[in-house]
Amino acid sequence: MDKDRWKTGITRINKGEIRVRGYSIVEMMGKLSFSEAVFLILKGELPSREESEMMRAILVSSIDHGVTPPSVLSTRNVISAGNPLNAAVAAGVLTIGDVHGGAIERCAKILQEWGKRPDEASIIAKELVSDFIYKRRRIPGFGHRLHETDPRTIKLFQIAQDLNFAKRHIQLAQAVEEELSRSLGRKLPINVDGAIAAVISDMGFDWRLGKGFFIISRVAGLVAHAYEEMTREKPMRRLGDLNFEYDGPGEREIPKK
Amino acid sequence: MDKDRWKTGITRINKGEIRVRGYSIVEMMGKLSFSEAVFLILKGELPSREESEMMRAILVSSIDHGVTPPSVLSTRNVISAGNPLNAAVAAGVLTIGDVHGGAIERCAKILQEWGKRPDEASIIAKELVSDFIYKRRRIPGFGHRLHETDPRTIKLFQIAQDLNFAKRHIQLAQAVEEELSRSLGRKLPINVDGAIAAVISDMGFDWRLGKGFFIISRVAGLVAHAYEEMTREKPMRRLGDLNFEYDGPGEREIPKK
Amino acid sequence: MDKDRWKTGITRINKGEIRVRGYSIVEMMGKLSFSEAVFLILKGELPSREESEMMRAILVSSIDHGVTPPSVLSTRNVISAGNPLNAAVAAGVLTIGDVHGGAIERCAKILQEWGKRPDEASIIAKELVSDFIYKRRRIPGFGHRLHETDPRTIKLFQIAQDLNFAKRHIQLAQAVEEELSRSLGRKLPINVDGAIAAVISDMGFDWRLGKGFFIISRVAGLVAHAYEEMTREKPMRRLGDLNFEYDGPGEREIPKK
Amino acid sequence: MDKDRWKTGITRINKGEIRVRGYSIVEMMGKLSFSEAVFLILKGELPSREESEMMRAILVSSIDHGVTPPSVLSTRNVISAGNPLNAAVAAGVLTIGDVHGGAIERCAKILQEWGKRPDEASIIAKELVSDFIYKRRRIPGFGHRLHETDPRTIKLFQIAQDLNFAKRHIQLAQAVEEELSRSLGRKLPINVDGAIAAVISDMGFDWRLGKGFFIISRVAGLVAHAYEEMTREKPMRRLGDLNFEYDGPGEREIPKK
């Protein structure tokens, strides 16, 4: 039976006692901010004051981005079709994929892998950028559809600077931004995904957790959108008749066998 | 086309600017805790100091409850079968249902509906309890499988008392607890779902948002479990051979037509 | 440990042998159509020739309804955001709710509950319709947004008639349609959800399985849409800039504490 | 607005008319089996008699595999926690991942890519197997945890042989099986995922649709399991207390800041 036993190092439950990573939930409820609790449960240890501040800023930064992202569309659809709140939020989380929130994971992977090289950030950035240009691949975490300069990135890096927090991965991300500008002859700024990737890498988080930070933050926005849809709109919203077209085969009949 | 237009009062996006409920995301990143940002996006307004503290305590209280809740089981299964992090967390959120986290919603509904009566909390509680006993229905938010007295409830109400926060719905919940004890001759304490239901009702949140607070908090735990499963366990975990039995029809053959 | 043991009467697995409801999967693969296998796994017994035909017609009837239903929108969104096929189909199934496919369940419930009365179908229909009109409730399964007369309903009932299959619940559904027309002075025809509800009730299926028939059928359509989106469209489809508007609070600042 | 227009070649909807890939749904309901309708919607064309038979056999073969696969566990959990049928089935579909049903996709990819080579199947198989052995990678679709020889594979290939259906990809799969046996000195038989991969490749389906066939079939089993859980078990099933252990940090206190 041992192989079927579930092991966990996250939370221990006993009658009248709940301990997360060793700390009593009651003590946590009195002393920790929610972002500190999130840091603790993901990392296994309490954050430093700087890490706590960075974590807070990350979670606030990604809480919502309006009604257009695909995750919001899914959430609102699921409510609209007559489903419970949790199902709607689940559909939104399900929609957070490689091209929506997923750049955090992919950018953090690159920063962590290249960041292991013994060279200076600017040297690594040069090789990294020329490698990606040579392979004709985009570097995830740089450039944004809408915002030429993402205000969240600027603020995140400013907070990092004020706290004297920036370490290897933030430095590398900024060096890549500079190098991209030099190589391409135009600005391809770090976007908020890239900035978060750099910050969590400097906090020592595994890149495979990348999407997690975005999910934890954005879930609050998804709940707000689900509730707005539920209370402001009529059920069974559909695409209007003019918004689609059929371009498949014309009328035909099933031949006799 | 107007009917197909998506309206939202949550977040406005312009080039280089993101405003949540009117506030700049940049300013929020500098000045708000994550629980304050969550309060803002759900309620539309900034919390008072007391509301901010209560929100923080709620979100910390529900962050995880070990490996046994069904939401964790679903999350770990989905990772285990070879899926991305967001799919695993989505499966966990999907599992948060009427009997798992859902008591917040149902308890808040009762507190808000009965709380409208003009009488004192103790009078309402008497009628409410006798009504439920008469209809042989359980009152959601009272009693717990494991914890005789839920440490999270005690702490939540203690923080409320220290802040002088408790209003009508907390008072009603506590009156119901007393009345239940009197009527049943044994303690059926408010559990953490009931306590959260009372607190969010006193903050003025609609009961239909009830599950939302649990989801926003627990998602952090689900991310931690998904990551633990991903990094500590082999893929394709299954129930062991001894853990199930077949009790359907015996062997039979499809008859000739 | 017994309470943790999973019991099932559906499928027995042994080394080299798989038996569904007692029948060998190998024999099923040689002798059953897929709709017969579906009937078997849901009902526990093989269908009669008439039931097999009705099941086939039901499953074919609901396979797709174009690009506008909310389930398709969710499926395409999830692919579009960079997720695997199963996640996209899951999002579609998740979207099938009370007002999208859910009428089968709710209509079957009504037909099965009222159908137990000892009276003739026309008598029951009269009472049923006047009860719903009195309570100002819509009867699920009647009326359609687009199709005045749903071609699928007509075909389903025609097949039922040709097979001499119609029993109590189909008769009741048709009596309700007539009675609705008489009482309202205009046609409110049985739609495909209502027709399926009547047919599965005559097959002896529990109304709680209602959505299941729609899901099993429509999943094929969802796979087709997911594949079409994946192969024909660019990733990260979004609502266009003109398709939404923000109507929340105007610009404001976070007050000093 | 054009870029926001949804195009589809699958189904055309007009008032009173539904056409799938050009064929009237009414005609389909009269003349096609469900597996033929599935073939049509995925492929765009009607199947030949042989393809229809193979499709039927595939869909029947994967309808269920007992209570232990992770998808069933997720489905039952979601019902157990108090959620609707569609949410439970969605959770099951969500669980079908790279290591659960996903081998169809990965095996079909390999067969289709290597199958393009101009050489004979046996020659290609030799190179393919030595390539995978050299890279120390497992070939997906070969070997099974439980069944030494999967009865579903044998039946599927026997039906293919009886129909004289087997083409390039089935031949290649069988040549790989032989070559594996020769190279490894023990049998590593084609499993049902591998067999389905070969058959759908011979039908001309893109490997990216691979998981789709498994999903369409297994959804029927998931509905059956959801219904069994709903009607036979008490809500909120949990892992028993003996089935897990905590192995994280011991008790500790949050240090003063």
Coordinates of C-alpha atoms in Angstrom, one line a residue, chain B residues 90-178:
Chain B
A90 CA -8.2 24.6 -12.9
A91 CA -9.2 21.0 -12.0
G92 CA -8.7 21.9 -8.3
V93 CA -10.9 25.0 -8.6
L94 CA -13.5 23.0 -10.5
T95 CA -13.6 20.6 -7.5
I96 CA -14.5 23.3 -5.0
G97 CA -18.2 22.6 -4.9
D98 CA -21.3 22.7 -2.8
V99 CA -19.8 20.4 -0.1
H100 CA -16.2 21.7 -0.4
G101 CA -15.9 25.4 0.2
G102 CA -19.5 25.9 -0.8
A103 CA -20.7 26.3 2.7
I104 CA -19.4 29.9 2.7
E105 CA -21.9 30.8 0.0
R106 CA -24.8 29.0 1.5
C107 CA -24.2 30.2 5.1
A108 CA -23.7 33.8 3.9
K109 CA -27.0 33.5 2.0
I110 CA -28.8 32.5 5.2
L111 CA -27.1 35.1 7.4
Q112 CA -27.9 37.9 4.8
E113 CA -31.5 36.8 4.4
W114 CA -32.4 36.3 8.0
G115 CA -30.2 39.3 9.0
K116 CA -32.6 41.6 7.2
R117 CA -35.2 41.0 9.9
P118 CA -35.6 44.0 12.2
D119 CA -35.2 41.9 15.4
E120 CA -32.2 41.4 17.7
A121 CA -29.7 38.7 16.7
S122 CA -30.7 36.4 19.6
I123 CA -34.3 36.5 18.6
I124 CA -33.6 35.8 14.9
A125 CA -31.2 33.0 15.9
K126 CA -33.9 31.3 17.9
E127 CA -36.3 31.3 15.0
L128 CA -33.7 30.4 12.4
V129 CA -32.5 27.4 14.4
S130 CA -36.0 26.1 15.1
D131 CA -36.9 26.5 11.5
F132 CA -33.9 24.4 10.3
I133 CA -34.5 21.8 13.0
Y134 CA -38.2 21.6 12.1
K135 CA -37.2 21.1 8.4
R136 CA -34.5 18.6 9.4
R137 CA -31.9 20.6 7.5
R138 CA -28.3 21.2 8.5
I139 CA -27.2 24.9 8.8
P140 CA -24.2 25.2 6.5
G141 CA -21.1 26.7 8.2
F142 CA -21.6 24.9 11.5
G143 CA -19.7 21.8 12.6
H144 CA -16.5 20.2 11.3
R145 CA -15.5 16.7 10.4
L146 CA -12.1 17.0 12.1
H147 CA -11.7 20.1 14.3
E148 CA -14.1 20.2 17.3
T149 CA -13.2 23.8 17.6
D150 CA -11.8 25.2 14.4
P151 CA -8.7 27.3 15.4
R152 CA -9.2 29.5 12.3
T153 CA -12.7 30.5 13.4
I154 CA -11.5 31.4 16.9
K155 CA -8.7 33.5 15.5
L156 CA -10.9 35.2 12.9
F157 CA -13.4 36.2 15.5
Q158 CA -10.7 37.3 17.9
I159 CA -9.2 39.6 15.2
A160 CA -12.7 40.9 14.5
Q161 CA -13.2 41.6 18.2
D162 CA -9.8 43.3 18.6
L163 CA -10.6 45.6 15.7
N164 CA -14.1 46.2 17.0
F165 CA -15.3 45.0 13.6
A166 CA -18.1 42.6 14.4
K167 CA -21.5 43.8 13.1
R168 CA -24.9 42.3 12.5
H169 CA -23.9 39.1 10.6
I170 CA -21.0 38.0 13.0
Q171 CA -23.4 38.6 15.9
L172 CA -26.0 36.6 14.2
A173 CA -23.6 33.7 13.5
Q174 CA -22.5 33.7 17.1
A175 CA -26.1 33.8 18.3
V176 CA -26.9 30.8 16.0
E177 CA -24.0 28.9 17.5
E178 CA -25.3 29.5 21.0

